[in-house]
């Protein structure tokens, strides 16, 4: 039971700990695996280099482990060995540039893979100098030679290059350290040949130095090319040319041969040893002919150039007059400016017009008359002599359209005192068109229109509304006619901005009564329509806004009341947006007469009632004084008339007729009140203990 538990725990430990291997009898673990490059990771070409792979393993008992070592270069397997040793040594030998790369080592222990070593990079510098060998040093034109370029002692993947002087002529990719090239030279000369090579090392390459130079002498083949042309001098246009091209000294050859007769880029004829061709000389001024022989890559040529004298020049077609309008009669003239008088007379030249027209009887040769030209037409003419025809360039005659009577108008609005823009425009007419503006038939300015997108805009200043009608414009696109179309006189409304505003109240401010309808009439000058606004001072919003085609407008306030009192004003403006403001008008709403009469009646009635009440009260008080024995008022003889002595009785009112004083004493208040003048006088604090007191009569 204990052994089973130990075996189970050992297997679980091996499962959860990579690099540790266990079976029923033995247990091991890979502690480390390393790869080293000896003697160094950076070496020169020819250094003996070895790779050492070492695996350090710990094991439970002493027994021999079977280890399989594998070495990789750039992820490609290059070495594999099975051993019981802790390390292996893989010799690379004398290092070459091709050995450069990234190396790593892997190990399997008892057929169980383990982790790999870290990657090590080997860099080898230095390439051997290439060697060039030729199988021949002297060859004939086109003869093949073999060139071999060798990279001594190198290995890997190569690109070899062959150079003639400093120009690369061939390249080849091989996996060996040498490459062969087949070379042919087509021209006689001494050639210097050398080679180079490049070793491919992913992801870059290393290039060698240049090889030795080898000289090749190329001898000329005993072959000549003859090119005969008849005639070769004083060749005129239209002459018959006979051309012969042939090869001399050609010996038997296994190479393919071909003989070509070429004019410019055109092959006139071809053959093996000789070719011939006949043609009519064309007036190209200088014609070059080439006789070309090809044998393999050997090319020999012979060329001749002949000058061809032009028999007559290509005609020129012109039109008269230069400026043509619809329905005009035009004259077309076709003429060759030069001709070879020693071969051709002017009378031998004939001219025709295309498309054909019904010409008038020409006054001289090559002159054609065309009647009432209406539409655009393309013309060419043909000059012919000695069976040679020459055509002129195409002449396009575009008859111009007479400008129509211009129209004159104002752009936007014409505002008095501001710049006014006037447009002069014709519906039809060929460009360019000159537009001239006149004021009272005196020229103001001229504008030339050269594109359809342009317009003739004139800017003027209007000082009075009547000025606008003095302007007219003229349109012209034909300098041959003195009479040019004139427009009508400019007819436009000149907007006069308002200069003042006036506010009137109806009825007049002094006669406005409650319940009346009030009319506020605002008047202004300026060009209608005019917009009027009425304001009540204290309110920023207008009471009413109205646009009128008249010079005045009114605002009605129905059934006015006291709340309509205040100051009013109005504003006016038209399309100019210049706002003018009136003076303020003060409105005071008065009470109606019947209300005044009613209030006066009520007042009189109230006064009458008050008088009656006062009389009744007076009589009632008089009776009380007559019956009161306790109260006496007597003047103090030794005192001044300004002093009144009052005998005080609580809650008793007395009246002194002589001093015009009515006194009321209230013992609780300690005050004496003058009933007539409604004034008071302070009494002493002990007034309640006195039977009489003297006070000024005016109190």
XYZ file of C-alpha atoms in Angstrom:
699
model
C 0.000 0.000 0.000
C 2.804 2.456 0.836
C 4.594 1.612 -2.433
C 1.426 2.346 -4.406
C 1.050 5.713 -2.731
C 4.713 6.533 -3.450
C 4.343 5.566 -7.140
C 1.160 7.632 -7.520
C 2.698 10.733 -5.940
C 5.789 10.377 -8.116
C 3.701 10.246 -11.319
C 1.643 13.284 -10.251
C 4.840 15.183 -9.432
C 6.193 14.413 -12.887
C 2.953 15.577 -14.529
C 2.852 18.945 -12.772
C 6.630 19.698 -13.040
C 7.907 19.830 -16.684
C 11.531 18.813 -17.183
C 11.282 16.100 -14.548
C 10.915 12.514 -15.797
C 10.026 9.498 -13.666
C 9.190 5.908 -14.206
C 8.665 2.984 -11.874
C 12.394 2.529 -11.160
C 14.169 5.894 -11.913
C 13.681 9.665 -11.665
C 15.590 12.496 -13.465
C 15.309 16.232 -14.087
C 16.960 18.504 -16.728
C 18.534 21.346 -14.807
C 20.073 23.264 -17.705
C 20.992 23.043 -21.394
C 23.498 25.428 -22.997
C 24.988 26.018 -26.433
C 28.357 27.706 -26.785
C 30.257 28.765 -29.910
C 33.990 28.201 -29.683
C 36.261 30.074 -29.846
C 33.919 33.073 -30.284
C 30.638 34.157 -31.775
C 32.418 36.664 -34.044
C 35.212 35.160 -36.134
C 37.044 35.688 -39.381
C 36.912 33.430 -42.401
C 39.055 30.253 -41.938
C 38.746 30.100 -38.142
C 38.026 26.579 -36.770
C 34.649 26.880 -35.088
C 32.858 24.274 -32.945
C 29.439 24.170 -31.323
C 29.256 22.687 -27.808
C 25.885 21.546 -26.500
C 25.808 20.632 -22.800
C 22.865 19.255 -20.816
C 23.026 19.121 -16.994
C 20.699 16.392 -15.615
C 19.921 15.393 -11.993
C 18.750 11.802 -11.373
C 17.685 9.719 -8.381
C 20.093 6.817 -9.010
C 23.164 6.217 -11.044
C 22.339 4.795 -14.454
C 23.012 5.693 -18.064
C 20.493 8.056 -19.706
C 20.061 7.925 -23.467
C 20.349 11.476 -24.790
C 19.559 12.580 -28.325
C 21.151 15.945 -29.264
C 19.890 18.037 -32.191
C 21.519 21.244 -33.523
C 19.596 23.774 -35.627
C 20.782 26.667 -37.772
C 18.163 29.275 -38.684
C 15.497 26.719 -37.680
C 16.961 24.093 -40.058
C 18.335 20.835 -38.635
C 22.056 20.518 -39.365
C 23.274 17.882 -36.858
C 21.839 15.028 -34.783
C 23.587 12.640 -32.374
C 22.574 10.131 -29.689
C 24.926 9.839 -26.720
C 25.063 9.085 -23.022
C 27.491 11.975 -22.486
C 26.493 15.209 -20.817
C 27.736 17.177 -23.849
C 28.535 16.902 -27.519
C 30.913 18.898 -29.721
C 29.894 19.647 -33.323
C 32.816 21.002 -35.375
C 31.972 23.439 -38.191
C 35.556 23.359 -39.425
C 37.071 26.369 -41.108
C 34.286 28.919 -40.877
C 32.860 30.557 -43.963
C 30.460 33.442 -44.372
C 27.788 30.861 -45.185
C 28.160 29.521 -41.604
C 26.839 32.794 -40.219
C 23.431 32.425 -38.623
C 21.458 31.649 -35.470
C 22.088 28.291 -33.740
C 20.290 26.411 -30.961
C 20.479 22.971 -29.374
C 17.675 20.635 -28.307
C 17.800 17.347 -26.339
C 15.527 14.317 -25.883
C 16.162 12.155 -22.823
C 14.803 8.623 -23.029
C 12.681 9.741 -25.996
C 11.155 12.560 -23.978
C 11.681 16.086 -25.418
C 13.127 18.741 -23.136
C 13.401 22.496 -23.359
C 15.872 23.925 -25.961
C 18.936 26.024 -25.282
C 19.081 29.747 -25.842
C 19.853 30.855 -29.423
C 23.429 31.890 -30.217
C 24.388 33.975 -33.271
C 27.578 33.258 -35.225
C 29.031 35.965 -37.456
C 31.792 35.127 -39.937
C 33.451 37.909 -41.897
C 35.587 37.771 -45.043
C 35.104 36.279 -48.513
C 37.688 34.869 -50.866
C 38.547 36.810 -54.025
C 36.707 35.410 -57.053
C 38.612 34.000 -59.999
C 37.602 34.443 -63.665
C 38.615 32.037 -66.414
C 37.881 32.254 -70.187
C 38.239 29.390 -72.612
C 39.387 31.803 -75.384
C 41.185 35.098 -75.411
C 40.737 35.902 -79.133
C 37.406 35.457 -80.925
C 35.628 36.581 -84.050
C 32.533 38.728 -84.117
C 29.607 36.729 -82.762
C 31.751 33.756 -81.692
C 30.780 32.217 -78.364
C 33.173 31.940 -75.429
C 32.765 30.385 -71.977
C 33.522 32.422 -68.853
C 33.775 30.672 -65.465
C 33.627 32.632 -62.191
C 34.818 30.736 -59.077
C 34.443 31.568 -55.343
C 37.338 29.519 -53.910
C 36.520 27.668 -50.704
C 33.110 29.269 -50.275
C 29.813 27.497 -49.814
C 26.171 28.383 -49.615
C 23.808 30.036 -52.075
C 25.423 32.390 -54.585
C 24.693 35.089 -57.141
C 27.484 35.453 -59.753
C 27.831 38.582 -61.941
C 29.829 39.163 -65.162
C 30.986 42.680 -66.099
C 32.265 44.156 -69.349
C 34.390 47.051 -68.240
C 32.166 48.492 -65.468
C 28.827 47.424 -66.959
C 27.060 44.316 -65.697
C 26.133 42.111 -68.653
C 24.950 38.850 -67.031
C 24.039 37.272 -63.679
C 23.249 33.759 -62.450
C 22.089 32.186 -59.175
C 23.639 28.843 -58.196
C 24.137 26.703 -55.083
C 27.756 25.826 -55.886
C 30.790 28.044 -55.623
C 31.216 28.550 -59.371
C 29.111 29.541 -62.388
C 29.595 29.379 -66.156
C 28.490 32.080 -68.618
C 28.210 31.955 -72.439
C 29.322 35.258 -73.973
C 29.213 36.687 -77.513
C 30.593 40.000 -78.704
C 29.105 41.620 -81.819
C 31.522 44.473 -82.382
C 35.259 44.631 -82.967
C 37.164 45.778 -79.907
C 39.254 44.707 -76.937
C 37.065 43.884 -73.955
C 37.999 43.712 -70.267
C 35.952 41.141 -68.366
C 35.711 40.545 -64.595
C 33.243 38.970 -62.152
C 31.951 39.186 -58.575
C 29.686 37.050 -56.394
C 27.298 37.454 -53.500
C 26.625 34.924 -50.727
C 23.002 34.867 -49.563
C 22.595 34.796 -45.770
C 19.025 35.164 -44.606
C 17.886 37.880 -44.387
C 20.801 39.712 -46.064
C 23.702 39.050 -48.420
C 27.473 39.615 -48.476
C 29.251 40.768 -51.652
C 32.769 39.832 -52.627
C 35.488 41.989 -54.112
C 36.122 42.072 -57.891
C 37.926 39.223 -59.611
C 40.956 39.437 -61.857
C 40.459 41.207 -65.227
C 40.645 39.123 -68.422
C 41.053 40.763 -71.848
C 39.183 39.456 -74.882
C 40.128 40.526 -78.415
C 37.251 40.515 -80.923
C 38.223 40.325 -84.599
C 36.038 41.569 -87.408
C 34.365 39.120 -89.792
C 35.271 39.550 -93.470
C 31.738 40.725 -94.292
C 30.769 44.051 -95.920
C 27.360 45.632 -96.531
C 26.613 47.661 -99.672
C 23.694 50.111 -99.996
C 23.077 51.688 -103.416
C 20.402 54.342 -104.137
C 19.696 55.762 -107.586
C 19.473 58.725 -107.955
C 21.315 59.867 -104.890
C 21.752 63.594 -105.671
C 19.314 66.272 -106.874
C 16.378 64.124 -105.925
C 13.063 65.877 -106.401
C 9.782 65.058 -104.835
C 8.036 62.542 -107.070
C 11.242 61.026 -108.522
C 11.515 57.230 -108.684
C 14.094 55.802 -106.242
C 15.770 52.407 -106.860
C 17.437 50.948 -103.763
C 19.705 47.846 -103.580
C 21.043 46.273 -100.365
C 23.473 43.283 -100.389
C 26.040 41.362 -98.282
C 29.611 40.650 -99.519
C 32.094 38.061 -98.211
C 29.565 35.914 -96.364
C 30.896 32.384 -95.754
C 28.955 29.373 -94.634
C 27.714 29.733 -91.079
C 25.550 27.696 -88.784
C 24.081 30.905 -87.422
C 20.784 32.250 -88.787
C 21.196 35.245 -91.093
C 18.813 38.035 -92.124
C 19.124 41.155 -94.318
C 16.733 44.101 -93.813
C 16.116 47.350 -95.736
C 14.704 49.964 -93.356
C 13.467 53.530 -93.796
C 13.009 55.223 -90.436
C 10.947 52.734 -88.430
C 9.468 51.043 -91.509
C 10.948 47.801 -92.938
C 10.775 48.189 -96.705
C 12.110 44.731 -97.663
C 13.980 41.672 -96.252
C 16.060 38.755 -97.530
C 19.178 36.655 -96.934
C 22.010 38.160 -98.954
C 20.466 40.950 -101.075
C 17.211 42.932 -101.278
C 15.929 45.660 -103.613
C 13.114 48.198 -103.447
C 11.589 50.954 -105.627
C 9.611 53.930 -104.338
C 8.593 57.510 -105.103
C 10.613 60.125 -103.274
C 8.592 61.986 -100.662
C 9.220 65.536 -99.558
C 10.502 64.708 -96.089
C 13.522 66.921 -96.688
C 15.970 64.209 -95.460
C 15.283 60.489 -95.749
C 17.611 57.944 -94.104
C 17.825 54.384 -95.423
C 19.502 51.542 -93.508
C 20.744 48.164 -94.767
C 20.996 45.869 -91.726
C 22.584 42.387 -91.645
C 22.091 40.042 -88.662
C 23.958 36.763 -88.086
C 23.366 35.392 -84.623
C 24.219 38.296 -82.403
C 26.481 39.866 -85.035
C 24.928 42.993 -86.524
C 26.379 44.984 -89.420
C 24.739 48.020 -90.984
C 25.152 50.521 -93.799
C 23.178 53.767 -93.981
C 22.623 56.528 -96.522
C 20.666 59.746 -96.321
C 19.264 61.519 -99.336
C 17.836 65.014 -99.452
C 14.580 65.332 -101.333
C 13.851 68.699 -102.904
C 10.209 69.703 -102.421
C 8.369 70.163 -105.710
C 5.878 72.559 -104.138
C 4.936 73.368 -100.602
C 1.731 72.343 -98.883
C -0.889 75.010 -99.576
C -2.066 77.513 -97.009
C -5.767 78.390 -96.787
C -6.713 81.858 -95.542
C -9.969 83.775 -95.156
C -10.762 87.423 -95.792
C -11.866 89.475 -93.977
C -10.313 88.322 -90.711
C -13.503 89.099 -88.792
C -16.492 87.352 -90.346
C -20.094 87.879 -89.308
C -23.179 85.905 -90.236
C -24.437 86.516 -93.787
C -21.118 88.112 -94.730
C -19.516 87.246 -98.064
C -16.047 85.787 -97.489
C -13.089 85.056 -99.721
C -11.004 81.893 -99.268
C -7.515 81.865 -100.763
C -5.510 78.672 -101.341
C -1.853 79.023 -102.271
C 1.470 77.154 -102.197
C 4.064 79.601 -101.029
C 7.007 77.918 -102.817
C 7.690 75.541 -105.722
C 10.700 74.201 -107.626
C 10.708 76.465 -110.631
C 13.337 74.374 -112.416
C 10.912 71.472 -112.501
C 7.486 73.126 -112.232
C 5.742 76.252 -113.463
C 3.128 78.084 -111.413
C 0.508 77.415 -114.100
C 0.873 73.671 -113.576
C -0.409 74.037 -109.999
C -4.158 73.589 -109.560
C -6.243 74.243 -106.447
C -9.532 72.790 -105.272
C -11.659 73.603 -102.203
C -13.151 71.052 -99.859
C -16.075 71.096 -99.241
C -16.822 72.306 -102.749
C -18.745 75.563 -103.039
C -20.208 77.466 -105.976
C -17.492 80.058 -106.319
C -17.737 83.288 -108.164
C -15.598 83.654 -111.212
C -12.160 83.862 -109.600
C -10.066 86.872 -110.316
C -6.992 84.641 -109.949
C -6.167 80.998 -109.353
C -6.937 79.544 -105.916
C -9.387 82.280 -104.844
C -12.905 81.155 -103.824
C -15.896 83.291 -102.816
C -18.486 82.023 -100.342
C -21.850 83.787 -100.086
C -23.892 84.475 -96.966
C -21.987 82.305 -94.537
C -24.253 81.398 -91.627
C -22.780 78.497 -89.683
C -19.350 77.345 -88.587
C -17.625 75.454 -91.431
C -14.329 73.602 -91.791
C -12.469 74.128 -95.067
C -9.372 72.562 -96.605
C -7.831 73.002 -100.025
C -5.751 70.704 -102.239
C -2.827 71.749 -104.431
C -1.884 69.328 -107.242
C 0.905 69.107 -109.804
C 2.639 66.197 -111.568
C 0.306 63.695 -109.898
C 1.341 64.923 -106.447
C -1.392 66.186 -104.170
C -0.938 68.153 -100.998
C -3.643 69.188 -98.600
C -3.699 72.322 -96.469
C -4.402 72.396 -92.763
C -8.049 72.681 -91.806
C -9.352 76.232 -91.633
C -12.373 76.716 -89.372
C -14.476 79.725 -90.272
C -16.710 80.746 -87.387
C -19.044 83.545 -88.465
C -19.630 85.848 -85.540
C -23.106 86.873 -84.448
C -23.912 90.560 -84.431
C -24.591 91.811 -80.963
C -28.256 92.419 -80.198
C -29.706 95.643 -78.809
C -28.539 95.810 -75.197
C -30.811 96.010 -72.195
C -30.030 98.386 -69.386
C -31.123 97.773 -65.813
C -30.234 98.462 -62.203
C -28.659 95.709 -60.152
C -30.377 95.625 -56.804
C -31.923 98.955 -55.737
C -31.096 102.470 -56.780
C -30.789 104.524 -53.603
C -30.370 108.252 -53.685
C -26.971 109.323 -52.405
C -25.464 105.837 -52.641
C -23.455 104.178 -55.489
C -25.787 102.530 -58.018
C -24.753 99.497 -60.083
C -26.028 99.477 -63.685
C -26.010 96.323 -65.856
C -25.713 96.538 -69.642
C -26.313 93.216 -71.390
C -27.205 91.831 -74.823
C -29.035 88.552 -75.266
C -26.947 87.394 -78.232
C -23.657 88.342 -79.802
C -20.199 86.869 -80.303
C -17.471 87.811 -77.889
C -15.664 90.066 -77.292
C -18.363 92.713 -76.773
C -17.661 96.289 -75.749
C -20.354 97.956 -73.631
C -20.288 101.750 -73.293
C -22.395 103.704 -70.790
C -23.601 107.216 -71.646
C -25.172 109.881 -69.465
C -27.144 112.377 -71.464
C -25.199 111.027 -74.518
C -21.847 111.777 -72.898
C -19.631 108.716 -72.556
C -19.085 107.624 -68.972
C -16.966 104.444 -69.356
C -16.484 101.284 -71.467
C -16.196 97.658 -70.373
C -14.946 94.841 -72.624
C -16.462 91.378 -72.073
C -14.240 88.476 -73.209
C -15.848 85.536 -71.386
C -19.445 84.433 -71.106
C -19.155 84.452 -67.319
C -18.403 88.190 -67.291
C -20.974 90.991 -67.061
C -20.756 94.704 -67.763
C -21.423 96.420 -64.438
C -21.103 100.192 -64.230
C -21.122 102.040 -60.900
C -22.531 105.591 -60.840
C -23.763 108.089 -58.251
C -27.339 109.367 -58.415
C -27.831 112.871 -57.027
C -31.530 113.242 -57.902
C -34.314 110.827 -58.908
C -34.391 112.330 -62.399
C -30.710 111.438 -63.054
C -31.506 107.767 -63.534
C -33.363 108.365 -66.791
C -30.368 110.023 -68.430
C -28.395 106.774 -68.749
C -28.246 104.585 -71.883
C -25.701 101.989 -73.061
C -24.214 100.840 -76.340
C -23.036 97.344 -77.359
C -20.433 96.698 -80.060
C -18.605 93.642 -81.396
C -18.053 94.785 -84.982
C -15.474 97.420 -85.757
C -16.489 97.640 -89.386
C -19.866 99.202 -88.692
C -20.105 102.703 -87.292
C -23.699 102.374 -86.167
C -23.962 100.312 -82.995
C -27.179 99.327 -81.169
C -28.257 101.542 -78.276
C -30.427 100.546 -75.364
C -33.533 102.332 -74.161
C -33.130 104.949 -71.459
C -32.722 103.488 -68.023
C -36.096 103.239 -66.339
C -35.794 102.467 -62.646
C -37.179 103.726 -59.376
C -34.759 105.714 -57.265
C -35.431 105.086 -53.614
C -35.270 108.303 -51.608
C -34.624 107.652 -47.918
C -36.947 109.473 -45.461
C -35.513 112.637 -43.980
C -38.091 113.436 -41.281
C -41.111 112.066 -39.402
C -43.975 114.037 -37.825
C -46.577 112.838 -35.304
C -50.003 114.530 -34.903
C -52.809 113.723 -32.469
C -56.463 113.901 -33.542
C -58.247 115.432 -31.704
C -55.726 117.988 -30.513
C -53.857 117.212 -27.286
C -55.826 119.894 -25.382
C -59.198 118.433 -26.245
C -58.872 114.736 -25.463
C -61.496 113.407 -23.073
C -62.150 110.027 -21.560
C -63.964 107.711 -23.939
C -62.813 109.575 -27.067
C -61.136 107.750 -29.978
C -57.581 109.015 -30.354
C -55.849 108.987 -33.757
C -52.065 109.308 -33.915
C -51.160 110.359 -37.461
C -47.501 109.802 -38.558
C -46.216 111.531 -41.690
C -42.833 111.081 -43.436
C -41.211 111.703 -46.790
C -39.172 109.230 -48.878
C -40.049 106.650 -51.518
C -42.979 104.382 -50.610
C -43.636 101.878 -49.317
C -42.832 103.349 -45.912
C -43.016 101.398 -42.683
C -44.401 103.312 -39.671
C -44.041 102.353 -36.002
C -45.739 104.006 -33.023
C -44.250 103.988 -29.504
C -45.423 104.941 -26.012
C -42.469 106.316 -24.020
C -41.549 103.789 -21.368
C -42.335 100.803 -23.577
C -39.583 99.572 -25.916
C -41.973 97.535 -28.037
C -43.933 99.322 -30.757
C -47.653 99.799 -30.176
C -48.384 99.265 -33.850
C -46.498 98.724 -37.117
C -47.859 99.412 -40.559
C -46.359 99.553 -44.071
C -48.048 101.989 -46.367
C -47.678 103.029 -49.994
C -48.669 106.522 -48.897
C -46.616 109.129 -47.098
C -48.665 108.850 -43.894
C -50.437 106.329 -41.724
C -52.452 106.473 -38.528
C -52.837 104.463 -35.370
C -56.215 104.485 -33.567
C -56.501 104.269 -29.798
C -60.216 103.598 -29.129
C -61.963 104.891 -26.000
C -59.015 106.500 -24.264
C -58.674 106.647 -20.495
C -56.282 108.015 -17.920
C -53.919 105.026 -18.521
C -53.252 106.377 -22.012
C -51.666 109.511 -20.621
C -48.016 110.018 -21.534
C -45.659 110.850 -24.384
C -45.841 109.264 -27.821
C -43.583 109.264 -30.893
C -43.352 107.448 -34.225
C -40.578 106.092 -36.482
C -40.508 105.729 -40.261
C -38.216 103.920 -42.741
C -38.339 102.455 -46.242
C -36.118 100.022 -48.224
C -33.061 102.091 -47.363
C -33.543 101.089 -43.704
C -32.699 104.604 -42.588
C -34.921 105.223 -39.530
C -36.232 108.719 -38.743
C -38.010 109.597 -35.485
C -40.633 112.207 -34.807
C -40.818 114.667 -31.927
C -42.695 113.431 -28.861
C -46.370 114.333 -28.380
C -47.786 114.492 -24.849
C -51.296 113.091 -24.408
C -53.354 114.065 -21.312
C -56.815 112.586 -21.124
C -59.305 114.973 -19.444
C -62.432 114.153 -17.475
C -65.743 114.610 -19.300
C -67.953 117.675 -18.363
C -70.867 115.747 -16.919
C -68.516 114.033 -14.498
C -67.130 117.408 -13.498
C -70.654 118.780 -12.960
C -71.683 115.730 -11.000
C -68.608 115.991 -8.771
C -69.231 119.761 -8.309
C -72.841 119.047 -7.310
C -71.738 116.467 -4.830
C -69.203 118.899 -3.389
C -71.795 121.675 -3.049
C -74.211 119.279 -1.433
C -71.537 118.109 0.992
C -70.622 121.702 1.866
C -74.279 122.569 2.414
C -74.803 119.600 4.680
C -71.641 120.494 6.588
C -72.792 124.090 7.071
C -76.180 122.944 8.365
C -74.519 120.502 10.742
C -72.155 123.206 11.991
C -74.998 125.652 12.576
C -76.968 123.065 14.460
C -73.950 122.129 16.521
C -73.229 125.765 17.270
C -76.710 126.403 18.453
C -76.648 123.315 20.584
C -73.374 124.349 22.246
C -74.619 127.912 22.759
C -77.551 126.644 24.704
C -75.327 124.562 26.909
C -73.106 127.567 27.803
C -76.044 129.611 28.786
C -77.112 126.943 31.268
C -73.739 126.262 32.807
C -73.303 127.994 36.206
C -69.999 126.458 37.173
C -67.991 127.955 34.288
C -66.966 131.593 34.174
C -64.550 133.366 31.957
C -63.416 136.693 33.056
C -60.712 138.930 31.936
C -58.015 139.733 34.383
C -58.101 143.465 34.600
C -54.517 144.009 35.477
C -53.308 141.699 32.723
C -52.755 142.261 29.092
C -55.484 141.657 26.497
C -53.408 138.788 25.208
C -54.125 136.692 28.313
C -57.275 134.705 28.936
C -58.151 133.452 32.358
C -60.290 130.321 32.287
C -62.188 128.922 35.221
C -61.782 125.182 34.772
C -64.586 122.726 35.141
C -64.082 119.094 34.206
C -65.653 118.042 30.898
C -66.946 121.567 30.246
C -66.554 123.415 26.972
C -66.531 127.237 27.176
C -66.453 129.849 24.474
C -65.051 133.322 24.886
C -66.600 135.463 22.258
C -64.335 138.445 22.954
C -61.123 136.500 22.517
C -62.439 134.209 19.746
C -61.383 131.153 21.724
C -63.243 127.953 22.330
C -61.546 125.844 25.018
C -62.135 122.276 26.020
C -60.590 120.836 29.116
C -60.327 117.136 29.732
C -58.846 116.390 33.100
C -57.598 113.008 32.018
C -55.488 114.299 29.143
C -54.065 117.405 30.662
C -54.474 119.307 27.366
C -56.349 122.460 26.306
C -57.611 122.348 22.703
C -58.414 125.369 20.576
C -61.446 124.279 18.646
C -61.291 127.123 16.152
C -57.601 127.009 15.134
C -57.145 123.325 15.879
C -54.075 124.000 17.984
C -53.089 122.858 21.425
C -51.159 124.234 24.348
C -49.522 122.312 27.096
C -50.964 122.680 30.646
C -49.084 122.387 33.912
C -48.950 119.009 35.555
C -51.011 120.183 38.513
C -53.797 121.601 36.352
C -56.259 119.192 37.901
C -55.845 120.897 41.315
C -56.530 124.449 39.962
C -59.823 126.190 39.553
C -58.574 128.703 36.961
C -55.639 129.192 34.572
C -54.486 132.018 32.351
C -53.423 131.141 28.761
C -52.658 133.225 25.644
C -55.777 134.113 23.748
C -54.323 132.829 20.522
C -54.234 129.273 21.786
